[in-house]
Short mmCIF file of C-alpha atoms in Angstrom, two decimals:
data_model
loop_
_atom_site.label_atom_id
_atom_site.label_comp_id
_atom_site.label_asym_id
_atom_site.label_seq_id
_atom_site.Cartn_x
_atom_site.Cartn_y
_atom_site.Cartn_z
CA MET A 1080 89.05 68.45 97.82
CA SER A 1081 88.64 70.01 94.38
CA VAL A 1082 90.66 72.68 92.60
CA HIS A 1083 89.71 76.30 91.93
CA LEU A 1084 90.82 77.54 88.51
CA HIS A 1085 91.42 81.20 87.71
CA TRP A 1086 92.65 83.03 84.62
CA PHE A 1087 94.53 86.32 84.18
CA LEU A 1088 93.59 89.70 82.73
CA PRO A 1089 96.58 91.31 80.94
CA THR A 1090 95.78 94.92 81.85
CA GLY A 1091 99.26 95.97 80.72
CA GLY A 1092 98.76 94.63 77.20
CA ASP A 1093 98.75 91.23 75.54
CA GLY A 1094 100.28 89.62 72.48
CA ARG A 1095 101.88 86.63 70.81
CA THR A 1096 105.32 87.19 72.28
CA LEU A 1097 107.23 86.81 75.55
CA VAL A 1098 108.87 90.21 75.22
CA ASP A 1099 107.64 92.02 78.30
CA ARG A 1100 105.36 94.75 77.01
CA HIS A 1101 105.67 96.58 80.32
CA ALA A 1102 109.43 97.03 79.96
CA TYR A 1103 109.96 97.24 76.22
CA THR A 1104 106.84 98.88 74.84
CA ASP A 1105 104.02 101.12 75.95
CA GLY A 1106 101.68 98.10 76.12
CA GLY A 1107 100.13 99.06 72.83
CA VAL A 1108 98.21 101.92 74.44
CA LYS A 1109 99.65 104.50 72.06
CA ARG A 1110 100.92 101.94 69.56
CA SER A 1111 104.40 103.47 69.65
CA ARG A 1112 107.15 100.98 70.40
CA ILE A 1113 110.60 101.42 71.82
CA THR A 1114 111.64 98.16 70.15
CA PRO A 1115 109.97 96.63 67.11
CA VAL A 1116 107.51 94.12 68.58
CA THR A 1117 104.65 92.74 66.52
CA GLY A 1118 101.35 91.32 67.65
CA ILE A 1119 100.82 93.66 70.60
CA ARG A 1120 97.22 94.04 71.76
CA PRO A 1121 96.30 97.12 73.80
CA PRO A 1122 94.49 96.51 77.10
CA ASP A 1123 91.31 98.30 76.12
CA ILE A 1124 87.92 97.45 77.56
CA ASP A 1125 86.77 95.65 74.42
CA TYR A 1126 89.68 93.20 74.35
CA LEU A 1127 89.74 92.61 78.09
CA ALA A 1128 85.99 92.00 78.00
CA GLN A 1129 86.60 89.27 75.40
CA ILE A 1130 89.00 87.55 77.78
CA ALA A 1131 86.71 87.99 80.79
CA ARG A 1132 83.71 86.62 78.92
CA ALA A 1133 85.76 83.68 77.64
CA ALA A 1134 86.91 82.86 81.17
CA ASP A 1135 83.35 83.18 82.42
CA GLN A 1136 81.92 80.92 79.73
CA LEU A 1137 84.71 78.33 79.90
CA GLY A 1138 84.18 77.79 83.61
CA PHE A 1139 87.06 79.61 85.31
CA GLU A 1140 86.07 80.76 88.78
CA GLY A 1141 87.87 84.09 88.68
CA VAL A 1142 90.51 86.26 87.02
CA LEU A 1143 93.54 87.97 88.52
CA THR A 1144 94.35 91.54 87.57
CA PRO A 1145 97.87 92.86 88.22
CA THR A 1146 98.88 96.13 89.82
CA GLY A 1147 101.71 98.50 88.98
CA THR A 1148 102.91 101.35 86.83
CA TRP A 1149 102.32 99.63 83.50
CA CYS A 1150 98.83 98.29 84.23
CA GLU A 1151 95.40 99.83 84.11
CA ASP A 1152 94.00 100.38 87.60
CA SER A 1153 92.67 97.04 88.82
CA TRP A 1154 89.72 98.37 90.84
CA VAL A 1155 88.34 100.53 88.08
CA MET A 1156 88.94 98.10 85.23
CA THR A 1157 87.43 95.07 86.94
CA ALA A 1158 84.40 97.02 88.15
CA ALA A 1159 83.74 97.87 84.52
CA LEU A 1160 84.33 94.27 83.40
CA SER A 1161 81.93 92.95 86.02
CA GLN A 1162 79.16 94.45 83.92
CA HIS A 1163 80.27 92.31 80.96
CA THR A 1164 80.18 89.01 82.87
CA GLU A 1165 77.70 87.05 84.94
CA ARG A 1166 79.49 84.62 87.25
CA LEU A 1167 83.19 85.49 87.08
CA LYS A 1168 84.97 86.68 90.23
CA PHE A 1169 87.70 89.31 90.15
CA LEU A 1170 90.92 88.91 92.12
CA VAL A 1171 91.88 92.57 92.43
CA ALA A 1172 95.56 93.20 93.12
CA PHE A 1173 96.45 96.36 95.03
CA ARG A 1174 99.26 97.73 97.18
CA PRO A 1175 98.35 98.34 100.82
CA GLY A 1176 100.86 101.15 101.30
CA LEU A 1177 99.15 103.39 98.76
CA ILE A 1178 95.63 103.52 100.19
CA SER A 1179 93.94 103.89 103.58
CA PRO A 1180 92.87 100.49 104.97
CA VAL A 1181 89.50 101.91 106.02
CA LEU A 1182 88.94 103.32 102.55
CA ALA A 1183 89.94 99.95 101.07
CA ALA A 1184 87.41 98.27 103.37
CA GLN A 1185 84.71 100.65 102.13
CA MET A 1186 85.69 100.15 98.49
CA ALA A 1187 85.51 96.38 98.92
CA ALA A 1188 82.06 96.66 100.49
CA THR A 1189 80.78 98.78 97.60
CA TYR A 1190 82.37 96.42 95.10
CA GLN A 1191 80.66 93.40 96.66
CA ARG A 1192 77.26 95.05 96.42
CA LEU A 1193 77.92 96.24 92.86
CA THR A 1194 78.98 92.77 91.68
CA ARG A 1195 76.81 90.68 94.01
CA GLY A 1196 79.73 89.17 95.84
CA ARG A 1197 82.35 88.64 93.10
CA LEU A 1198 85.38 90.34 94.69
CA MET A 1199 88.58 88.70 95.95
CA LEU A 1200 91.60 90.70 97.11
CA ASN A 1201 95.24 90.12 96.18
CA VAL A 1202 97.41 92.08 98.60
CA VAL A 1203 100.74 92.97 96.96
CA THR A 1204 103.24 94.39 99.44
CA GLY A 1205 105.72 95.31 96.69
CA GLY A 1206 109.24 94.07 95.99
CA ASP A 1207 110.64 96.78 93.73
CA ALA A 1208 111.89 99.81 95.65
CA THR A 1209 112.13 101.90 92.49
CA GLU A 1210 108.47 101.41 91.67
CA GLN A 1211 107.39 101.93 95.30
CA LYS A 1212 109.20 105.28 95.30
CA ARG A 1213 107.44 106.17 92.05
CA PHE A 1214 104.22 106.06 94.08
CA GLY A 1215 105.75 108.00 96.97
CA ASP A 1216 106.50 104.98 99.17
CA HIS A 1217 110.00 105.04 100.65
CA LEU A 1218 109.84 102.23 103.21
CA ASP A 1219 112.35 99.41 103.01
CA HIS A 1220 111.39 95.80 102.26
CA ASP A 1221 110.75 94.53 105.79
CA SER A 1222 109.02 97.74 106.87
CA ARG A 1223 106.59 97.34 103.97
CA TYR A 1224 105.57 93.93 105.30
CA ALA A 1225 105.19 95.35 108.82
CA ARG A 1226 102.87 97.98 107.36
CA THR A 1227 100.91 95.32 105.46
CA ASP A 1228 100.46 93.45 108.76
CA GLU A 1229 98.86 96.54 110.29
CA PHE A 1230 96.88 97.31 107.15
CA LEU A 1231 95.19 93.92 107.13
CA ALA A 1232 94.43 94.13 110.84
CA VAL A 1233 92.66 97.45 110.25
CA LEU A 1234 90.93 96.20 107.11
CA ARG A 1235 89.39 93.24 108.93
CA GLY A 1236 88.58 95.39 111.92
CA ALA A 1237 86.73 97.91 109.78
CA TRP A 1238 84.64 95.08 108.31
CA GLU A 1239 83.22 94.23 111.73
CA GLY A 1240 80.56 96.92 111.31
CA ARG A 1241 81.25 98.83 114.52
CA PRO A 1242 83.79 101.55 115.40
CA PHE A 1243 87.29 100.13 115.48
CA ASP A 1244 90.39 101.70 117.02
CA PHE A 1245 93.92 100.82 116.03
CA GLN A 1246 97.23 102.43 116.91
CA GLY A 1247 100.42 101.12 115.38
CA GLU A 1248 103.65 102.30 113.84
CA HIS A 1249 102.09 102.90 110.41
CA PHE A 1250 98.36 103.46 111.06
CA ASP A 1251 96.46 105.34 113.74
CA VAL A 1252 92.72 104.83 113.25
CA ARG A 1253 90.02 106.07 115.62
CA GLY A 1254 86.51 104.77 115.17
CA GLY A 1255 87.18 103.25 111.76
CA LEU A 1256 84.33 101.22 110.34
CA THR A 1257 82.49 100.21 107.21
CA ALA A 1258 78.87 101.17 107.81
CA LEU A 1259 77.64 98.36 105.55
CA PRO A 1260 80.29 95.61 105.63
CA PRO A 1261 80.77 93.46 102.54
CA ASP A 1262 78.73 90.31 102.36
CA PRO A 1263 80.39 87.94 101.88
CA LEU A 1264 83.76 89.14 103.09
CA PRO A 1265 86.24 88.99 100.19
CA GLU A 1266 88.87 86.28 100.43
CA ILE A 1267 92.37 87.69 100.92
CA PHE A 1268 95.14 86.24 98.72
CA PHE A 1269 98.69 87.05 99.78
CA GLY A 1270 102.17 86.05 98.65
CA GLY A 1271 105.73 86.53 99.81
CA SER A 1272 108.79 84.31 100.20
CA SER A 1273 110.85 86.35 102.66
CA PRO A 1274 111.06 85.80 106.43
CA ALA A 1275 109.18 89.08 106.84
CA ALA A 1276 106.29 87.86 104.69
CA GLY A 1277 105.59 84.52 106.35
CA PRO A 1278 104.11 85.71 109.66
CA VAL A 1279 101.91 88.26 107.86
CA ALA A 1280 100.51 85.54 105.61
CA ALA A 1281 99.90 83.28 108.59
CA ARG A 1282 98.00 85.96 110.52
CA HIS A 1283 95.85 87.41 107.75
CA SER A 1284 95.65 85.50 104.46
CA ASP A 1285 92.87 83.16 103.43
CA VAL A 1286 94.95 81.87 100.50
CA TYR A 1287 98.74 82.00 100.40
CA LEU A 1288 100.08 82.34 96.85
CA THR A 1289 103.37 81.07 95.50
CA TRP A 1290 104.84 81.42 92.04
CA GLY A 1291 105.34 78.22 90.07
CA GLU A 1292 108.36 76.60 91.62
CA PRO A 1293 109.16 72.86 91.39
CA PRO A 1294 106.91 70.68 93.55
CA GLU A 1295 109.50 70.02 96.25
CA GLN A 1296 110.06 73.76 96.74
CA VAL A 1297 106.32 74.42 96.78
CA LYS A 1298 105.92 71.73 99.45
CA GLN A 1299 108.54 73.48 101.60
CA LYS A 1300 106.54 76.71 101.37
CA ILE A 1301 103.29 74.96 102.24
CA ASP A 1302 104.91 73.40 105.31
CA TRP A 1303 106.44 76.75 106.32
CA ILE A 1304 103.29 78.85 106.06
CA GLY A 1305 101.08 76.04 107.36
CA GLY A 1306 103.20 75.76 110.49
CA LEU A 1307 103.14 79.51 111.10
CA ALA A 1308 99.36 79.58 110.62
CA ARG A 1309 98.82 76.75 113.09
CA ALA A 1310 100.86 78.69 115.64
CA GLU A 1311 98.40 81.56 115.12
CA GLY A 1312 95.43 79.23 115.54
CA ARG A 1313 94.48 79.62 111.89
CA THR A 1314 94.19 77.51 108.75
CA VAL A 1315 95.49 78.88 105.45
CA ARG A 1316 94.73 77.48 102.00
CA PHE A 1317 97.25 77.58 99.18
CA GLY A 1318 97.40 78.76 95.57
CA ILE A 1319 99.95 78.83 92.76
CA ARG A 1320 100.54 81.27 89.91
CA LEU A 1321 101.59 79.70 86.60
CA HIS A 1322 101.53 80.25 82.87
CA VAL A 1323 100.35 77.41 80.67
CA ILE A 1324 100.95 76.15 77.14
CA THR A 1325 98.70 73.16 76.49
CA ARG A 1326 97.96 71.48 73.16
CA ASP A 1327 96.41 68.29 71.82
CA ALA A 1328 99.90 66.79 71.60
CA ALA A 1329 102.96 67.53 73.73
CA ALA A 1330 105.11 68.22 70.66
CA GLU A 1331 102.76 71.04 69.64
CA ALA A 1332 103.00 72.63 73.08
CA TRP A 1333 106.80 72.50 73.16
CA ALA A 1334 106.95 73.88 69.62
CA THR A 1335 104.89 76.85 70.83
CA ALA A 1336 107.29 77.36 73.74
CA ASP A 1337 110.25 77.25 71.35
CA ARG A 1338 108.56 79.80 69.09
CA LEU A 1339 108.14 82.18 72.03
CA LEU A 1340 111.85 81.92 72.79
CA GLY A 1341 112.62 82.52 69.13
CA ASP A 1342 111.44 86.11 69.55
CA LEU A 1343 114.16 86.83 72.13
CA ASP A 1344 117.67 87.93 71.28
CA ALA A 1345 120.58 87.81 73.73
CA ASP A 1346 120.53 91.57 74.39
CA THR A 1347 116.83 91.52 75.28
CA VAL A 1348 117.31 88.67 77.75
CA ALA A 1349 120.39 90.29 79.30
CA ALA A 1350 118.61 93.63 79.77
CA ALA A 1351 115.61 91.96 81.37
CA GLN A 1352 117.76 89.84 83.68
CA GLN A 1353 119.73 92.89 84.78
CA ALA A 1354 116.55 94.79 85.60
CA LEU A 1355 114.93 91.86 87.41
CA GLY A 1356 118.11 91.17 89.35
CA ARG A 1357 117.72 94.50 91.15
CA SER A 1358 114.40 93.45 92.68
CA GLU A 1359 114.19 93.23 96.47
CA SER A 1360 111.59 90.47 96.14
CA VAL A 1361 112.83 87.14 97.50
CA GLY A 1362 110.24 85.41 95.31
CA GLN A 1363 111.65 87.14 92.24
CA GLN A 1364 115.17 86.03 93.10
CA ARG A 1365 113.90 82.45 93.48
CA MET A 1366 112.35 82.72 90.01
CA LEU A 1367 115.64 83.94 88.53
CA ALA A 1368 117.57 81.12 90.19
CA LEU A 1369 115.51 78.53 88.32
CA HIS A 1370 117.19 79.34 84.99
CA GLY A 1371 120.13 81.61 85.81
CA GLY A 1372 119.45 83.63 82.65
CA GLN A 1373 120.41 80.66 80.46
CA ARG A 1374 118.31 79.16 77.66
CA ASP A 1375 119.46 75.58 78.15
CA LYS A 1376 117.74 73.21 80.61
CA LEU A 1377 114.66 75.38 80.92
CA GLU A 1378 112.47 72.36 81.67
CA ILE A 1379 113.41 72.40 85.35
CA THR A 1380 111.06 69.56 86.32
CA PRO A 1381 108.70 67.52 84.12
CA ASN A 1382 106.46 69.91 82.13
CA LEU A 1383 107.57 72.96 84.19
CA TRP A 1384 109.32 75.42 81.87
CA ALA A 1385 111.20 78.49 83.11
CA GLY A 1386 111.46 80.26 79.74
CA VAL A 1387 108.89 82.92 80.61
CA GLY A 1388 111.12 84.22 83.40
CA LEU A 1389 113.90 85.09 80.98
CA VAL A 1390 112.19 88.41 80.33
CA ARG A 1391 109.08 88.59 82.50
CA GLY A 1392 109.04 89.64 86.13
CA GLY A 1393 106.87 87.87 88.65
CA ALA A 1394 105.49 84.51 87.58
CA GLY A 1395 108.22 83.05 85.38
CA THR A 1396 107.28 79.42 84.80
CA ALA A 1397 104.75 77.63 82.60
CA LEU A 1398 103.17 74.21 82.51
CA VAL A 1399 103.92 72.90 79.01
CA GLY A 1400 102.61 69.70 77.48
CA SER A 1401 99.60 67.81 76.27
CA HIS A 1402 96.27 68.38 77.99
CA GLY A 1403 96.72 65.17 79.92
CA GLU A 1404 100.25 66.09 81.02
CA VAL A 1405 99.17 69.53 82.20
CA ALA A 1406 96.32 67.92 84.12
CA ASP A 1407 98.87 65.52 85.66
CA ARG A 1408 100.97 68.40 86.93
CA ILE A 1409 97.93 70.21 88.35
CA GLU A 1410 96.94 66.99 90.11
CA GLU A 1411 100.50 66.68 91.45
CA TYR A 1412 100.48 70.20 92.91
CA HIS A 1413 96.98 69.64 94.26
CA ALA A 1414 98.17 66.52 96.09
CA LEU A 1415 100.73 68.74 97.88
CA GLY A 1416 97.96 71.02 99.14
CA ILE A 1417 97.44 73.57 96.34
CA ASP A 1418 93.75 74.39 95.84
CA HIS A 1419 93.83 77.58 93.74
CA PHE A 1420 95.53 77.68 90.33
CA ILE A 1421 95.91 81.13 88.73
CA LEU A 1422 96.87 80.58 85.11
CA SER A 1423 97.71 82.65 82.04
CA GLY A 1424 99.14 82.30 78.54
CA TYR A 1425 100.20 84.15 75.41
CA PRO A 1426 97.90 85.40 74.03
CA HIS A 1427 95.46 85.18 76.93
CA LEU A 1428 92.33 84.89 74.83
CA GLU A 1429 93.47 81.93 72.74
CA GLU A 1430 95.24 80.14 75.60
CA ALA A 1431 92.09 80.38 77.74
CA TYR A 1432 90.33 78.29 75.11
CA TRP A 1433 93.19 75.81 74.75
CA PHE A 1434 93.07 75.20 78.49
CA GLY A 1435 89.30 75.40 78.89
CA GLU A 1436 88.54 73.02 76.05
CA GLY A 1437 91.53 70.72 76.61
CA VAL A 1438 92.48 70.50 80.27
CA LEU A 1439 89.14 71.26 81.96
CA PRO A 1440 87.55 68.03 80.65
CA GLU A 1441 90.59 66.09 81.90
CA LEU A 1442 90.23 67.58 85.38
CA ALA A 1443 86.47 67.03 85.38
CA ALA A 1444 86.97 63.37 84.49
CA ARG A 1445 89.29 63.02 87.48
CA GLY A 1446 86.73 64.61 89.84
CA LEU A 1447 89.00 67.57 90.58
CA LEU A 1448 86.77 70.52 89.67
CA ALA A 1449 85.06 72.55 92.35
CA PRO A 1450 81.26 72.61 92.05
CA ALA A 1451 79.87 75.70 90.35
CA PRO A 1452 77.84 78.13 92.52
CA ALA A 1453 74.13 77.42 92.77
CA GLY A 1454 72.25 78.90 89.84
CA ASN A 1455 75.44 79.29 87.80
CA PRO A 1456 76.23 75.90 86.29
CA ARG A 1457 79.69 75.47 84.84
CA PRO A 1458 79.76 74.83 81.10
CA VAL A 1459 80.75 71.24 80.43
CA PRO A 1460 83.08 70.93 77.40
CA ALA A 1461 82.30 68.11 75.01
CA PRO A 1462 84.40 65.01 75.71
CA ALA A 1463 87.13 64.02 73.29
CA GLY A 1464 85.70 62.23 70.30
CA ALA A 1465 82.27 63.85 70.57
CA PRO A 1466 80.49 64.09 67.22
CA VAL A 1467 80.67 67.39 65.38
CA LEU A 1468 77.22 68.66 64.45
CA PHE A 1469 76.69 70.89 61.43
CA ALA A 1470 73.65 73.14 61.16
CA GLY A 1471 72.15 73.40 57.70
CA GLY A 1472 70.16 76.11 55.99
CA ARG A 1473 71.24 79.01 58.17
#
């Protein structure tokens, strides 16, 4: 089985630094900074379109957009970006507690028709009580997952194209339906490391997502969710969320990682760790445990670097190394059962090219790339050592 490669749209701002723009700046939107951070790029439509077009042209299957206070709205932004791309799919992150499941079903159907079938859904239950309350959601951690369970049952029911009734603790729907269901149905991506999350993933997700933990820990998750899914009579596929720093030589990649850490002082790291430590997310706590807030021994397994998680919430690890080494690690995770790789880098535009022109040919040579959709051939990067052609006279 081949791999599916996706990139990331930094709708909260981008830049050449690991300092979390969401926590320490305004993302460049107003260009006023709480702390002096250089190289910040605002998440405007022009810049995000550059990244989306690059991902489209390089051969990524889709792009993930985040959700939260410090991000542009994922539905609106990606609908706009769909008009700047031809083949690229959009993995739209949203929080099920903040929208009606029947309305979400209708929005997804409209989106599929607008984009000719390029929508995927990333259901984010939410692990930060402070942010949930900011949106008017006061449920506790486990209750949020119980609500997500009901939400996804209603969502799929409304896609059946006939009146659907549902009565639960969180939703009471009478005759809910989507008059014109989406075609195809969007794949549902879902993540969560807590005991409350597992059964929900097993019942509803098409792809279960994990953050970039060491292979042995990822294997444990695959076995856990796979077993729960089999008990439900279902099969779930698996994906992983990672950053990446890949260069022609490993030393160049590690030098880039060291430069990113060079931007961080002890107070910045301590403040970020304190804030992240308050998260209710079990996945976030697992990310923090990989480095313990310390700068030493950040390479926690070959080519897996936890430096990103010193200041960034969510995905906190990166694949670092030469193009061949990064391809090795992707092949290793794939052998465990990971099919979808959602990748990102700093800055996202430049790192998309480093990966697309460096690692994609390696994966293609190993027969690991998924075939491109009919009528949309994937660009094939020139192999290493290909002659450079110079045009003359124009």
